[in-house]
Amino acid sequence: MITEVIAKEEIARAKSIIYEVNSIAIVTHMSPDGDAMGSSLGLLHFLKALGKETVAVVVPNKAPAFLQWMPGAEDVISYETQQEEAELVLSNTELIVCLDFNTLSRIGMMGEKVAMAPAKKILLDHHLYPADFADVIMSYPYISSTSELVFRLICRMGHFMDINKACAECIYTGMMTDTGNFSYNSNQAEIYTIVSELMKLGIDKDDIYRKVFNTYSADRMRLMGYCLYKKMKLYPEYKTALITLTGKELFPFHFQPGDAEGLVNLPLSIDGINFSVMMREDKDKIKLSFRSQGKFPANILAAELFGGGGHLNAAGGESYITMEETIKKFEEALPSYYETHKEQ
Ligand code: 5GP
Ligand code: MN
């Protein structure tokens, strides 16, 4: 048995809403990662097994290629490329379930449509500081993935037997990716009880690992080499590493969405590096990723300097100044940030 994490009254309210509706839209954050897709598609398969007539997953933009094998991924609606269809779903559905994000700004242009939609709203998430936009808010930041929360919600609704193999594969994918294949945020014993249950439902965890982590393009591997060989700057006195990539540098590698995934983690394998930052030039902004180890926070700097946030060990933000200015801003803040937050 696993302990009860989600509050009883939240389960009861979510359950009664889910029971009474027939059409449900599931939405998740921009640039969906393994947990965003895993929790959304996991819930989709469960709701279909429950007999719901209309269930759709709507995302702000498409998930990267390494997640397209996931059962149900082919039917996911992308707001970026299927705006009309997405808006139709959001304005007609009876319930919108928001997964793996804490504020509507995390779903971009879609946020306004969700806010305006007459549907009931349920939020299930593991990011700090959930915004108050839903009828039921289930926010558990100490749980390492939203996919785990989806499993817990289904079980607590009394529907473990409705978790089919497709649902289990999606939930496992999210649990695996949000913990770096169980290498961080993964010290809670019950994670493995849940994994064991999912395996009993027939998932092939080794195959899921290969599909997610061993399907990189040659270009992406070369980009990784370039980052480590040419672009990794170390600040040993602050146990910090920085990788920066401009659009011009990405061009020869035929950069695809998802290609940067995981690159920020690499410097953490260096002895004595506890904080790793990546800055990547996008169309209209610089996207920042922060990773840390142990108690050193990644999310405070992301929030204080770059309007972002996230978890203790994995956070992100954005910058609307030039790359040079962004680097300068970071380097100027680093010494005092390190002093304030270094482990005693
Ligand atoms: P990644 O570096 O993989 O893009 O993001 C890591 C984590 O940081 C995400 O799971 C999310 O919680 C958070 N995050 C990433 N980008 C942003 C952002 O722009 N704003 C906020 N608030 N959080 C972000
Ligand atoms: Mn997540």
GROMACS .gro file of N, CA, C and O in nm, residues 264-322:
model
  236
  264VAL      N    1   2.194   2.045  -2.018
  264VAL     CA    2   2.226   2.123  -1.898
  264VAL      C    3   2.270   2.033  -1.782
  264VAL      O    4   2.342   2.075  -1.692
  265ASN      N    5   2.226   1.908  -1.786
  265ASN     CA    6   2.263   1.816  -1.677
  265ASN      C    7   2.410   1.772  -1.683
  265ASN      O    8   2.467   1.732  -1.582
  266LEU      N    9   2.467   1.774  -1.803
  266LEU     CA   10   2.598   1.710  -1.822
  266LEU      C   11   2.708   1.763  -1.729
  266LEU      O   12   2.781   1.683  -1.669
  267PRO      N   13   2.722   1.895  -1.713
  267PRO     CA   14   2.832   1.943  -1.626
  267PRO      C   15   2.820   1.898  -1.480
  267PRO      O   16   2.920   1.899  -1.408
  268LEU      N   17   2.701   1.856  -1.439
  268LEU     CA   18   2.686   1.810  -1.300
  268LEU      C   19   2.763   1.680  -1.275
  268LEU      O   20   2.785   1.642  -1.161
  269SER      N   21   2.804   1.613  -1.382
  269SER     CA   22   2.884   1.491  -1.366
  269SER      C   23   3.029   1.524  -1.331
  269SER      O   24   3.107   1.435  -1.300
  270ILE      N   25   3.067   1.651  -1.337
  270ILE     CA   26   3.205   1.690  -1.303
  270ILE      C   27   3.216   1.700  -1.151
  270ILE      O   28   3.132   1.763  -1.086
  271ASP      N   29   3.321   1.641  -1.098
  271ASP     CA   30   3.344   1.647  -0.954
  271ASP      C   31   3.357   1.794  -0.912
  271ASP      O   32   3.433   1.870  -0.973
  272GLY      N   33   3.281   1.835  -0.813
  272GLY     CA   34   3.291   1.972  -0.764
  272GLY      C   35   3.196   2.070  -0.832
  272GLY      O   36   3.196   2.188  -0.800
  273ILE      N   37   3.116   2.025  -0.927
  273ILE     CA   38   3.016   2.114  -0.989
  273ILE      C   39   2.877   2.077  -0.936
  273ILE      O   40   2.833   1.963  -0.948
  274ASN      N   41   2.812   2.177  -0.877
  274ASN     CA   42   2.680   2.155  -0.816
  274ASN      C   43   2.569   2.236  -0.880
  274ASN      O   44   2.452   2.221  -0.846
  275PHE      N   45   2.608   2.327  -0.969
  275PHE     CA   46   2.509   2.416  -1.028
  275PHE      C   47   2.544   2.431  -1.176
  275PHE      O   48   2.659   2.461  -1.210
  276SER      N   49   2.448   2.406  -1.261
  276SER     CA   50   2.473   2.413  -1.404
  276SER      C   51   2.365   2.497  -1.472
  276SER      O   52   2.246   2.483  -1.443
  277VAL      N   53   2.409   2.583  -1.560
  277VAL     CA   54   2.317   2.676  -1.627
  277VAL      C   55   2.337   2.666  -1.776
  277VAL      O   56   2.450   2.653  -1.825
  278MET      N   57   2.225   2.668  -1.848
  278MET     CA   58   2.233   2.670  -1.994
  278MET      C   59   2.151   2.787  -2.046
  278MET      O   60   2.039   2.810  -2.000
  279MET      N   61   2.210   2.860  -2.141
  279MET     CA   62   2.138   2.971  -2.206
  279MET      C   63   2.134   2.941  -2.354
  279MET      O   64   2.237   2.922  -2.417
  280ARG      N   65   2.012   2.937  -2.408
  280ARG     CA   66   1.997   2.903  -2.550
  280ARG      C   67   1.910   3.007  -2.619
  280ARG      O   68   1.799   3.037  -2.574
  281GLU      N   69   1.965   3.060  -2.728
  281GLU     CA   70   1.892   3.163  -2.801
  281GLU      C   71   1.776   3.101  -2.877
  281GLU      O   72   1.794   3.003  -2.951
  282ASP      N   73   1.657   3.156  -2.857
  282ASP     CA   74   1.536   3.111  -2.926
  282ASP      C   75   1.495   3.222  -3.022
  282ASP      O   76   1.564   3.322  -3.032
  283LYS      N   77   1.379   3.209  -3.086
  283LYS     CA   78   1.334   3.310  -3.182
  283LYS      C   79   1.337   3.451  -3.124
  283LYS      O   80   1.402   3.541  -3.174
  284ASP      N   81   1.264   3.471  -3.013
  284ASP     CA   82   1.245   3.606  -2.960
  284ASP      C   83   1.300   3.624  -2.819
  284ASP      O   84   1.272   3.722  -2.752
  285LYS      N   85   1.372   3.524  -2.769
  285LYS     CA   86   1.420   3.532  -2.630
  285LYS      C   87   1.537   3.436  -2.609
  285LYS      O   88   1.571   3.358  -2.698
  286ILE      N   89   1.592   3.444  -2.490
  286ILE     CA   90   1.692   3.343  -2.452
  286ILE      C   91   1.627   3.255  -2.347
  286ILE      O   92   1.573   3.303  -2.247
  287LYS      N   93   1.627   3.126  -2.372
  287LYS     CA   94   1.568   3.029  -2.280
  287LYS      C   95   1.677   2.982  -2.184
  287LYS      O   96   1.786   2.944  -2.228
  288LEU      N   97   1.649   2.988  -2.057
  288LEU     CA   98   1.748   2.946  -1.958
  288LEU      C   99   1.704   2.821  -1.885
  288LEU      O  100   1.586   2.806  -1.851
  289SER      N  101   1.799   2.732  -1.862
  289SER     CA  102   1.773   2.612  -1.782
  289SER      C  103   1.874   2.607  -1.668
  289SER      O  104   1.992   2.638  -1.688
  290PHE      N  105   1.826   2.569  -1.552
  290PHE     CA  106   1.911   2.562  -1.434
  290PHE      C  107   1.898   2.424  -1.371
  290PHE      O  108   1.788   2.373  -1.358
  291ARG      N  109   2.012   2.365  -1.334
  291ARG     CA  110   2.009   2.239  -1.261
  291ARG      C  111   2.106   2.248  -1.144
  291ARG      O  112   2.213   2.308  -1.156
  292SER      N  113   2.070   2.186  -1.033
  292SER     CA  114   2.162   2.185  -0.918
  292SER      C  115   2.157   2.048  -0.853
  292SER      O  116   2.072   1.965  -0.886
  293GLN      N  117   2.249   2.029  -0.759
  293GLN     CA  118   2.251   1.903  -0.684
  293GLN      C  119   2.245   1.935  -0.536
  293GLN      O  120   2.290   2.041  -0.493
  294GLY      N  121   2.193   1.842  -0.459
  294GLY     CA  122   2.184   1.860  -0.314
  294GLY      C  123   2.090   1.974  -0.278
  294GLY      O  124   1.990   1.996  -0.347
  295LYS      N  125   2.126   2.050  -0.175
  295LYS     CA  126   2.034   2.153  -0.127
  295LYS      C  127   2.053   2.287  -0.198
  295LYS      O  128   1.977   2.380  -0.175
  296PHE      N  129   2.154   2.299  -0.282
  296PHE     CA  130   2.177   2.426  -0.351
  296PHE      C  131   2.060   2.452  -0.447
  296PHE      O  132   2.031   2.371  -0.534
  297PRO      N  133   1.993   2.568  -0.432
  297PRO     CA  134   1.871   2.588  -0.512
  297PRO      C  135   1.899   2.638  -0.654
  297PRO      O  136   1.983   2.726  -0.674
  298ALA      N  137   1.827   2.585  -0.749
  298ALA     CA  138   1.833   2.632  -0.886
  298ALA      C  139   1.719   2.731  -0.912
  298ALA      O  140   1.729   2.820  -0.996
  299ASN      N  141   1.610   2.716  -0.838
  299ASN     CA  142   1.489   2.792  -0.872
  299ASN      C  143   1.489   2.936  -0.821
  299ASN      O  144   1.423   3.022  -0.879
  300ILE      N  145   1.568   2.965  -0.717
  300ILE     CA  146   1.564   3.102  -0.662
  300ILE      C  147   1.629   3.199  -0.760
  300ILE      O  148   1.574   3.305  -0.792
  301LEU      N  149   1.744   3.161  -0.814
  301LEU     CA  150   1.808   3.248  -0.913
  301LEU      C  151   1.721   3.262  -1.039
  301LEU      O  152   1.707   3.370  -1.094
  302ALA      N  153   1.661   3.150  -1.079
  302ALA     CA  154   1.572   3.153  -1.197
  302ALA      C  155   1.459   3.254  -1.176
  302ALA      O  156   1.424   3.330  -1.267
  303ALA      N  157   1.404   3.256  -1.054
  303ALA     CA  158   1.292   3.346  -1.026
  303ALA      C  159   1.340   3.490  -1.007
  303ALA      O  160   1.281   3.584  -1.061
  304GLU      N  161   1.448   3.508  -0.930
  304GLU     CA  162   1.493   3.644  -0.897
  304GLU      C  163   1.547   3.720  -1.016
  304GLU      O  164   1.528   3.839  -1.030
  305LEU      N  165   1.617   3.649  -1.104
  305LEU     CA  166   1.685   3.719  -1.215
  305LEU      C  167   1.616   3.705  -1.349
  305LEU      O  168   1.625   3.793  -1.434
  306PHE      N  169   1.546   3.592  -1.370
  306PHE     CA  170   1.498   3.564  -1.505
  306PHE      C  171   1.350   3.531  -1.511
  306PHE      O  172   1.307   3.453  -1.596
  307GLY      N  173   1.272   3.585  -1.420
  307GLY     CA  174   1.126   3.574  -1.424
  307GLY      C  175   1.073   3.432  -1.433
  307GLY      O  176   0.963   3.410  -1.483
  308GLY      N  177   1.150   3.336  -1.387
  308GLY     CA  178   1.107   3.197  -1.402
  308GLY      C  179   1.084   3.130  -1.268
  308GLY      O  180   1.036   3.193  -1.174
  309GLY      N  181   1.116   3.003  -1.260
  309GLY     CA  182   1.096   2.928  -1.138
  309GLY      C  183   1.112   2.781  -1.166
  309GLY      O  184   1.173   2.743  -1.266
  310GLY      N  185   1.055   2.700  -1.081
  310GLY     CA  186   1.066   2.555  -1.099
  310GLY      C  187   1.090   2.488  -0.966
  310GLY      O  188   1.044   2.534  -0.862
  311HIS      N  189   1.165   2.381  -0.971
  311HIS     CA  190   1.192   2.302  -0.851
  311HIS      C  191   1.328   2.338  -0.793
  311HIS      O  192   1.407   2.405  -0.857
  312LEU      N  193   1.356   2.287  -0.674
  312LEU     CA  194   1.486   2.311  -0.609
  312LEU      C  195   1.602   2.278  -0.702
  312LEU      O  196   1.695   2.356  -0.719
  313ASN      N  197   1.596   2.162  -0.767
  313ASN     CA  198   1.709   2.115  -0.849
  313ASN      C  199   1.691   2.132  -1.000
  313ASN      O  200   1.781   2.098  -1.075
  314ALA      N  201   1.576   2.177  -1.043
  314ALA     CA  202   1.554   2.195  -1.188
  314ALA      C  203   1.461   2.313  -1.209
  314ALA      O  204   1.348   2.312  -1.164
  315ALA      N  205   1.513   2.414  -1.275
  315ALA     CA  206   1.431   2.534  -1.295
  315ALA      C  207   1.458   2.594  -1.432
  315ALA      O  208   1.551   2.551  -1.502
  316GLY      N  209   1.378   2.692  -1.469
  316GLY     CA  210   1.396   2.757  -1.598
  316GLY      C  211   1.355   2.902  -1.591
  316GLY      O  212   1.293   2.946  -1.494
  317GLY      N  213   1.390   2.977  -1.691
  317GLY     CA  214   1.352   3.117  -1.698
  317GLY      C  215   1.375   3.169  -1.838
  317GLY      O  216   1.414   3.093  -1.928
  318GLU      N  217   1.352   3.298  -1.857
  318GLU     CA  218   1.366   3.358  -1.989
  318GLU      C  219   1.438   3.492  -1.977
  318GLU      O  220   1.428   3.559  -1.874
  319SER      N  221   1.506   3.530  -2.084
  319SER     CA  222   1.574   3.658  -2.085
  319SER      C  223   1.545   3.728  -2.217
  319SER      O  224   1.549   3.664  -2.323
  320TYR      N  225   1.518   3.858  -2.209
  320TYR     CA  226   1.482   3.933  -2.329
  320TYR      C  227   1.587   4.038  -2.364
  320TYR      O  228   1.559   4.133  -2.436
  321ILE      N  229   1.708   4.021  -2.308
  321ILE     CA  230   1.821   4.106  -2.346
  321ILE      C  231   1.917   4.022  -2.430
  321ILE      O  232   1.888   3.905  -2.457
  322THR      N  233   2.028   4.077  -2.471
  322THR     CA  234   2.117   3.999  -2.558
  322THR      C  235   2.187   3.889  -2.479
  322THR      O  236   2.187   3.891  -2.355
   0.00000   0.00000   0.00000
